[in-house]
Amino acid sequence: MKGIGTLRAGAALGALWMLTLVPRVAGAQVVTLEELETLALQNDARWGMTDAQAREADARMALAKAGRKPTFLLDLDAAAQPGTQIVQVPTLEGETATVRSAPPVGQPNAFRVDPVYHAEFTMHAPLYDFGRTRTAIEAAQTQRAVSSAWDSQDSEALLRRLRASYLSWLYAHSVHHWTTESATDALAQRDRVAHRVQDGERPGADLTAAQHEALERQLAATDRQAELDRARLRIEQLVGEPLPPKEEPETRLLTLQTPDDAELASAEADALMRESEVARLEAGTLRKSRRPVLAATARTGVRGVGNDVFPGYRLGVNLAVPLWDGGKIAAEAELAEAQAMELEAEAAQSRSAAQSAQEQARADRLSAETQLPLAEQLVSVAEERVE
């Protein structure tokens, strides 16, 4: 992973001496890096996704905690139906059984309709689930931490790209101004040579050479204009809105503080490891879903037929034991374990990239420390030439 240090050691030191020769264009407005960073964070399209991920993490947490809370149900029912009378029915053994039913067809009240109603309140309160809810809560907490870590890293990565692009824009602006001035000087030199050739002071071949030089510098200025436009377009894409036509980068170059790629890569590895932990916790939650659940139950209410109302209640303890689901839970747990292993491999790769970035950053700093005195000498020479 190439760090910002390489860009600063090359582009910054290359543009430093040219910046002393670049006057500010009349009417131009300076846009600072801090202003662009604020706009980029405000206009970042990922914030909508970030909010959705935060809501998802909160919902997962609420869902996990709900496993420990009791549930309540109120059931109301009213109907009109036959079959509410007490009748005697002969059995196959020749005896008589008393049941609640409608009289046989042909007897009185066979089609009589009676109102039937009931109101019942039910409570189901989990007592112990052998670690199911605890594991689900741990997974939700870790998922929320992962979401926050990714949000922070995404913001840092956006600012890192913006800072690198700002430095490239500054370099392209400086080179474009220098090549434009060079093309203007070449055109003036061509005109001077043309006058001397016309007066017979110089041979015609000198005019051809001067025209060729002027065309080459104009072509170079055109290429630098294209690079400047591309650098400006990259800034606009990162910021999320177009810049005013006369805005130019700030010439404060060496004080730009850029994030370390190694730190960002290490943060990415930490986030990936947390995602792996979430996947393993989800696998554990799935496996524990096959454990029994002990709960207390309560039910109370009334039932009625016509004008008669009968109370009823029930208190008890329920033990639900899953027996067999065809292997579905085991397969889902294995899938979560495989995802955890994949995330751990990605984290290891990211840490390796972080170490490489640190080594590259050290080399870039040593190179910059060596080149900076030379750049300062170039600035001094350029100032003397301007004077």
Coordinates of C-alpha atoms in Angstrom, one line a residue:
M1 CA 0.0 0.0 0.0
K2 CA 1.6 3.3 -1.1
G3 CA 1.3 6.0 1.5
I4 CA 0.8 9.7 1.3
G5 CA 4.4 10.1 2.3
T6 CA 5.5 9.1 -1.2
L7 CA 3.3 11.8 -2.7
R8 CA 4.6 14.4 -0.3
A9 CA 8.2 13.5 -0.9
G10 CA 7.7 13.7 -4.7
A11 CA 4.9 16.1 -5.6
A12 CA 5.4 18.4 -2.6
L13 CA 9.2 18.8 -3.0
G14 CA 8.8 19.1 -6.8
A15 CA 6.2 21.9 -6.5
L16 CA 7.8 23.7 -3.6
W17 CA 10.3 25.8 -5.6
M18 CA 7.7 26.6 -8.3
L19 CA 5.2 27.9 -5.8
T20 CA 7.5 30.9 -5.1
L21 CA 7.1 31.8 -8.8
V22 CA 3.4 31.4 -9.0
P23 CA 1.5 34.7 -8.3
R24 CA -2.1 34.6 -7.3
V25 CA -4.5 35.2 -10.2
A26 CA -6.5 38.3 -10.0
G27 CA -10.0 37.6 -8.8
A28 CA -9.1 34.0 -7.7
Q29 CA -10.5 32.7 -4.5
V30 CA -8.5 30.3 -2.2
V31 CA -10.3 27.2 -1.0
T32 CA -8.6 25.6 1.9
L33 CA -8.3 21.9 2.6
E34 CA -10.2 22.3 5.9
E35 CA -13.2 23.8 4.0
L36 CA -13.2 20.9 1.5
E37 CA -13.0 18.3 4.3
T38 CA -16.1 19.8 5.9
L39 CA -18.0 19.7 2.6
A40 CA -16.9 16.2 1.9
L41 CA -18.1 14.9 5.2
Q42 CA -21.4 16.7 4.9
N43 CA -22.0 15.5 1.4
D44 CA -20.7 12.0 1.8
A45 CA -23.4 9.7 0.3
R46 CA -22.3 6.9 2.7
W47 CA -23.9 8.7 5.7
G48 CA -27.3 7.3 4.6
M49 CA -25.8 3.8 4.8
T50 CA -24.1 4.7 8.0
D51 CA -27.4 5.6 9.6
A52 CA -29.0 2.4 8.3
Q53 CA -26.2 0.3 9.8
A54 CA -26.5 2.1 13.1
R55 CA -30.2 1.5 13.2
E56 CA -29.6 -2.2 12.3
A57 CA -27.1 -2.6 15.1
D58 CA -29.6 -1.0 17.6
A59 CA -32.4 -3.2 16.3
R60 CA -30.2 -6.3 16.7
M61 CA -29.5 -5.3 20.3
A62 CA -33.2 -4.7 21.1
L63 CA -34.0 -8.1 19.5
A64 CA -31.4 -9.9 21.6
K65 CA -32.5 -8.3 24.8
A66 CA -36.2 -9.1 24.1
G67 CA -35.4 -12.8 24.6
R68 CA -35.2 -12.1 28.4
K69 CA -38.5 -10.2 28.6
P70 CA -41.9 -11.6 29.2
T71 CA -44.6 -11.5 26.6
F72 CA -48.2 -10.7 27.1
L73 CA -51.3 -11.6 25.0
L74 CA -54.9 -10.5 25.2
D75 CA -57.3 -12.7 23.3
L76 CA -60.9 -11.5 22.7
D77 CA -63.4 -13.6 20.8
A78 CA -67.2 -13.4 20.2
A79 CA -69.3 -15.7 18.0
A80 CA -72.8 -17.0 17.3
Q81 CA -73.1 -20.7 16.9
P82 CA -75.2 -23.8 17.7
G83 CA -73.9 -26.7 19.8
T84 CA -73.9 -25.0 23.2
Q85 CA -76.5 -27.3 24.8
I86 CA -76.0 -30.4 27.0
V87 CA -77.4 -33.5 25.3
Q88 CA -77.2 -37.2 25.8
V89 CA -75.8 -39.3 23.1
P90 CA -75.8 -43.2 23.0
T91 CA -72.4 -44.8 22.6
L92 CA -71.4 -47.9 20.6
E93 CA -71.3 -49.9 23.8
G94 CA -75.0 -49.1 24.5
E95 CA -74.3 -46.6 27.2
T96 CA -75.3 -42.9 27.2
A97 CA -72.7 -40.1 27.2
T98 CA -73.4 -36.5 28.1
V99 CA -71.8 -34.0 25.8
R100 CA -72.1 -30.3 24.8
S101 CA -73.6 -30.2 21.3
A102 CA -76.7 -29.3 19.3
P103 CA -79.6 -31.7 19.4
P104 CA -80.0 -34.0 16.4
V105 CA -81.9 -32.7 13.4
G106 CA -85.6 -33.1 13.8
Q107 CA -85.5 -32.5 17.6
P108 CA -86.5 -29.1 19.1
N109 CA -83.8 -26.4 19.2
A110 CA -81.6 -28.3 16.8
F111 CA -80.7 -25.1 15.0
R112 CA -80.8 -22.7 17.9
V113 CA -78.0 -20.2 17.8
D114 CA -76.4 -19.0 21.1
P115 CA -73.8 -16.2 21.6
V116 CA -70.4 -17.5 22.7
Y117 CA -67.6 -15.3 23.8
H118 CA -64.4 -15.3 25.8
A119 CA -61.6 -12.9 27.0
E120 CA -58.3 -14.3 28.0
F121 CA -55.0 -12.8 29.2
T122 CA -51.8 -14.8 28.8
M123 CA -48.3 -14.2 30.0
H124 CA -45.1 -16.1 29.0
A125 CA -42.0 -15.3 31.0
P126 CA -38.6 -17.0 30.2
L127 CA -36.8 -18.1 33.3
Y128 CA -33.7 -19.8 31.9
D129 CA -32.5 -20.4 28.3
F130 CA -29.1 -22.0 28.9
G131 CA -27.1 -19.1 27.4
R132 CA -29.2 -18.4 24.3
T133 CA -30.0 -14.7 25.1
R134 CA -26.6 -13.9 26.7
T135 CA -24.8 -15.0 23.5
A136 CA -27.2 -13.1 21.3
I137 CA -26.6 -9.9 23.3
E138 CA -22.8 -10.3 23.1
A139 CA -23.1 -10.7 19.3
A140 CA -25.3 -7.6 19.0
Q141 CA -22.9 -5.5 21.2
T142 CA -19.9 -6.6 19.1
Q143 CA -21.9 -5.8 15.9
R144 CA -22.6 -2.3 17.1
A145 CA -18.9 -1.8 17.9
V146 CA -17.9 -3.1 14.4
S147 CA -20.4 -0.6 12.8
S148 CA -18.9 2.3 14.7
A149 CA -15.4 1.2 13.8
W150 CA -16.2 1.0 10.1
D151 CA -17.9 4.4 10.2
S152 CA -14.8 6.0 11.6
Q153 CA -12.5 4.2 9.1
D154 CA -14.7 5.2 6.2
S155 CA -14.5 8.9 7.2
E156 CA -10.7 8.6 7.6
A157 CA -10.3 7.0 4.2
L158 CA -12.4 9.7 2.6
L159 CA -10.2 12.4 4.2
R160 CA -7.1 10.6 3.2
R161 CA -8.1 10.5 -0.5
L162 CA -9.2 14.1 -0.3
R163 CA -5.9 15.3 1.1
A164 CA -3.9 13.3 -1.4
S165 CA -6.1 14.7 -4.2
Y166 CA -5.7 18.3 -2.8
L167 CA -1.9 17.9 -2.9
S168 CA -2.1 16.6 -6.5
W169 CA -4.4 19.6 -7.4
L170 CA -1.9 22.0 -5.9
Y171 CA 0.9 20.4 -7.8
A172 CA -1.0 20.4 -11.1
H173 CA -2.0 24.1 -10.5
S174 CA 1.7 25.0 -10.0
V175 CA 3.0 23.1 -13.0
H176 CA 0.2 24.5 -15.3
H177 CA 1.0 28.1 -14.3
W178 CA 4.7 27.5 -15.0
T179 CA 4.1 25.8 -18.4
T180 CA 1.7 28.6 -19.4
E181 CA 4.3 31.2 -18.6
S182 CA 6.9 29.2 -20.5
A183 CA 4.6 29.0 -23.6
T184 CA 4.0 32.8 -23.4
D185 CA 7.8 33.4 -23.2
A186 CA 8.4 31.0 -26.2
L187 CA 5.8 33.0 -28.3
A188 CA 7.5 36.3 -27.4
Q189 CA 10.9 34.8 -28.3
R190 CA 9.5 33.5 -31.6
D191 CA 8.3 37.1 -32.5
R192 CA 11.7 38.5 -31.6
V193 CA 13.5 36.0 -33.8
A194 CA 11.0 36.7 -36.6
H195 CA 11.9 40.4 -36.5
R196 CA 15.6 39.7 -36.5
V197 CA 15.2 37.3 -39.4
Q198 CA 13.2 39.9 -41.3
D199 CA 16.0 42.5 -40.6
G200 CA 18.6 40.0 -41.9
E201 CA 20.3 39.7 -38.5
R202 CA 19.6 36.0 -38.1
P203 CA 19.2 33.1 -40.5
G204 CA 15.7 31.7 -41.4
A205 CA 16.5 28.4 -39.7
D206 CA 16.5 30.2 -36.4
L207 CA 12.8 31.2 -36.9
T208 CA 11.9 27.6 -37.7
A209 CA 13.6 26.4 -34.5
A210 CA 11.8 29.2 -32.5
Q211 CA 8.4 28.2 -34.0
H212 CA 9.0 24.6 -33.1
E213 CA 10.0 25.5 -29.5
A214 CA 6.9 27.7 -29.1
L215 CA 4.6 24.9 -30.4
E216 CA 6.1 22.3 -28.1
R217 CA 5.6 24.6 -25.1
Q218 CA 2.0 25.3 -26.1
L219 CA 1.4 21.6 -26.4
A220 CA 2.9 21.1 -22.9
A221 CA 0.7 23.8 -21.5
T222 CA -2.4 22.2 -23.0
D223 CA -1.4 18.8 -21.5
R224 CA -0.9 20.5 -18.1
Q225 CA -4.3 22.2 -18.4
A226 CA -5.9 18.7 -18.9
E227 CA -4.1 17.4 -15.8
L228 CA -5.3 20.4 -13.8
D229 CA -8.9 19.8 -15.0
R230 CA -8.7 16.1 -14.0
A231 CA -7.2 17.0 -10.6
R232 CA -10.0 19.5 -10.0
L233 CA -12.6 16.9 -11.1
R234 CA -11.3 14.4 -8.6
I235 CA -11.6 17.0 -5.8
E236 CA -15.2 17.7 -6.9
Q237 CA -16.1 14.0 -6.9
L238 CA -14.7 13.6 -3.4
V239 CA -16.4 16.8 -2.1
G240 CA -19.7 15.9 -3.7
E241 CA -20.3 19.2 -5.4
P242 CA -18.7 21.4 -8.1
L243 CA -16.2 24.1 -7.1
P244 CA -16.6 27.7 -8.3
P245 CA -14.5 28.3 -11.5
K246 CA -12.1 30.8 -9.9
E247 CA -11.3 28.8 -6.8
E248 CA -7.6 27.7 -6.4
P249 CA -5.8 25.5 -3.9
E250 CA -4.0 27.1 -1.0
T251 CA -0.2 27.2 -1.4
R252 CA 0.3 25.9 2.2
L253 CA 2.0 22.7 1.3
L254 CA 4.5 21.3 3.9
T255 CA 2.1 21.8 6.8
L256 CA -0.6 19.4 5.4
Q257 CA -1.3 16.7 8.0
T258 CA -2.1 13.4 6.3
P259 CA -3.2 10.3 8.0
D260 CA -0.9 7.4 8.2
D261 CA -1.8 4.5 5.8
A262 CA -0.4 2.1 8.3
E263 CA -2.8 3.3 11.1
L264 CA -5.8 3.1 8.7
A265 CA -4.8 -0.5 7.6
S266 CA -4.4 -1.5 11.3
A267 CA -7.9 0.0 12.1
E268 CA -9.3 -2.0 9.1
A269 CA -7.7 -5.2 10.5
D270 CA -9.2 -4.5 13.9
A271 CA -12.7 -4.0 12.4
L272 CA -12.4 -7.2 10.4
M273 CA -11.4 -9.2 13.5
R274 CA -14.4 -7.8 15.3
E275 CA -16.6 -8.9 12.4
S276 CA -15.0 -12.3 12.7
E277 CA -15.9 -12.3 16.4
V278 CA -19.5 -11.4 15.6
A279 CA -19.7 -14.3 13.1
R280 CA -18.4 -16.7 15.7
L281 CA -20.9 -15.4 18.3
E282 CA -23.7 -15.8 15.8
A283 CA -22.6 -19.4 15.2
G284 CA -22.7 -20.0 19.0
T285 CA -26.1 -18.4 19.2
L286 CA -27.4 -20.7 16.5
R287 CA -26.0 -23.8 18.2
K288 CA -27.5 -22.7 21.6
S289 CA -30.9 -22.2 19.9
R290 CA -31.2 -26.0 20.2
R291 CA -31.0 -25.9 23.9
P292 CA -34.2 -26.1 26.0
V293 CA -36.0 -23.0 27.3
L294 CA -37.6 -22.9 30.8
A295 CA -40.5 -20.4 31.2
A296 CA -43.3 -19.6 33.5
T297 CA -46.8 -19.3 32.0
A298 CA -50.0 -17.7 33.4
R299 CA -53.4 -17.5 31.8
T300 CA -56.6 -16.0 33.2
G301 CA -59.9 -14.9 31.7
V302 CA -63.6 -15.7 31.3
R303 CA -65.7 -17.7 28.9
G304 CA -69.4 -17.2 28.4
V305 CA -72.4 -18.7 26.7
G306 CA -75.5 -16.6 26.6
N307 CA -76.0 -15.0 30.0
D308 CA -73.7 -17.5 31.8
V309 CA -70.1 -16.4 32.4
F310 CA -67.4 -18.9 33.7
P311 CA -64.0 -17.7 35.0
G312 CA -60.9 -19.6 34.4
Y313 CA -57.1 -19.4 35.2
R314 CA -54.0 -21.5 34.8
L315 CA -50.5 -21.1 36.3
G316 CA -47.6 -23.4 35.2
V317 CA -44.0 -24.0 34.2
N318 CA -43.1 -24.8 30.6
L319 CA -40.0 -26.6 29.3
A320 CA -39.6 -26.5 25.5
V321 CA -36.9 -28.9 24.2
P322 CA -36.0 -28.8 20.5
L323 CA -35.5 -32.3 19.2
W324 CA -34.7 -32.3 15.5
D325 CA -34.7 -29.7 12.7
G326 CA -33.2 -31.7 9.8
G327 CA -29.7 -30.3 10.4
K328 CA -30.7 -26.7 9.5
I329 CA -29.3 -25.1 12.6
A330 CA -26.0 -27.0 12.3
A331 CA -25.6 -25.9 8.7
E332 CA -26.2 -22.3 9.5
A333 CA -23.7 -22.4 12.3
E334 CA -21.1 -23.9 10.0
L335 CA -21.8 -21.2 7.5
A336 CA -21.2 -18.5 10.2
E337 CA -17.9 -20.3 11.2
A338 CA -16.7 -20.2 7.6
Q339 CA -17.5 -16.5 7.4
A340 CA -15.5 -15.9 10.6
M341 CA -12.5 -17.8 9.2
E342 CA -12.7 -15.7 5.9
L343 CA -12.8 -12.5 7.9
E344 CA -9.8 -13.6 10.0
A345 CA -7.8 -14.2 6.8
E346 CA -8.7 -10.8 5.5
A347 CA -7.6 -9.2 8.8
A348 CA -4.3 -11.0 8.6
Q349 CA -3.8 -9.7 5.1
S350 CA -4.7 -6.2 6.2
R351 CA -2.2 -6.3 9.0
S352 CA 0.5 -7.5 6.6
A353 CA -0.3 -4.5 4.4
A354 CA -0.1 -2.2 7.5
Q355 CA 3.4 -3.5 8.2
S356 CA 4.4 -2.9 4.6
A357 CA 2.9 0.6 4.8
Q358 CA 4.9 1.3 7.9
E359 CA 8.2 0.3 6.2
Q360 CA 7.3 2.3 3.2
A361 CA 6.5 5.3 5.4
R362 CA 9.9 5.1 7.1
A363 CA 11.7 5.0 3.7
D364 CA 9.6 8.0 2.5
R365 CA 10.5 10.0 5.5
L366 CA 14.2 9.3 5.1
S367 CA 13.9 10.3 1.4
A368 CA 12.1 13.5 2.3
E369 CA 14.6 14.4 4.9
T370 CA 17.4 14.0 2.3
Q371 CA 15.6 15.9 -0.4
L372 CA 14.2 18.8 1.7
P373 CA 17.6 20.7 2.0
L374 CA 18.0 20.4 -1.8
A375 CA 14.5 21.8 -2.3
E376 CA 15.3 24.7 0.0
Q377 CA 18.4 25.4 -2.1
L378 CA 16.3 25.4 -5.2
V379 CA 13.9 27.9 -3.7
S380 CA 16.8 30.2 -2.8
V381 CA 18.1 30.0 -6.3
A382 CA 14.6 30.7 -7.8
E383 CA 14.2 33.7 -5.6
E384 CA 17.6 35.1 -6.7
R385 CA 16.6 34.6 -10.4
V386 CA 13.3 36.4 -9.8
E387 CA 15.0 39.3 -8.1

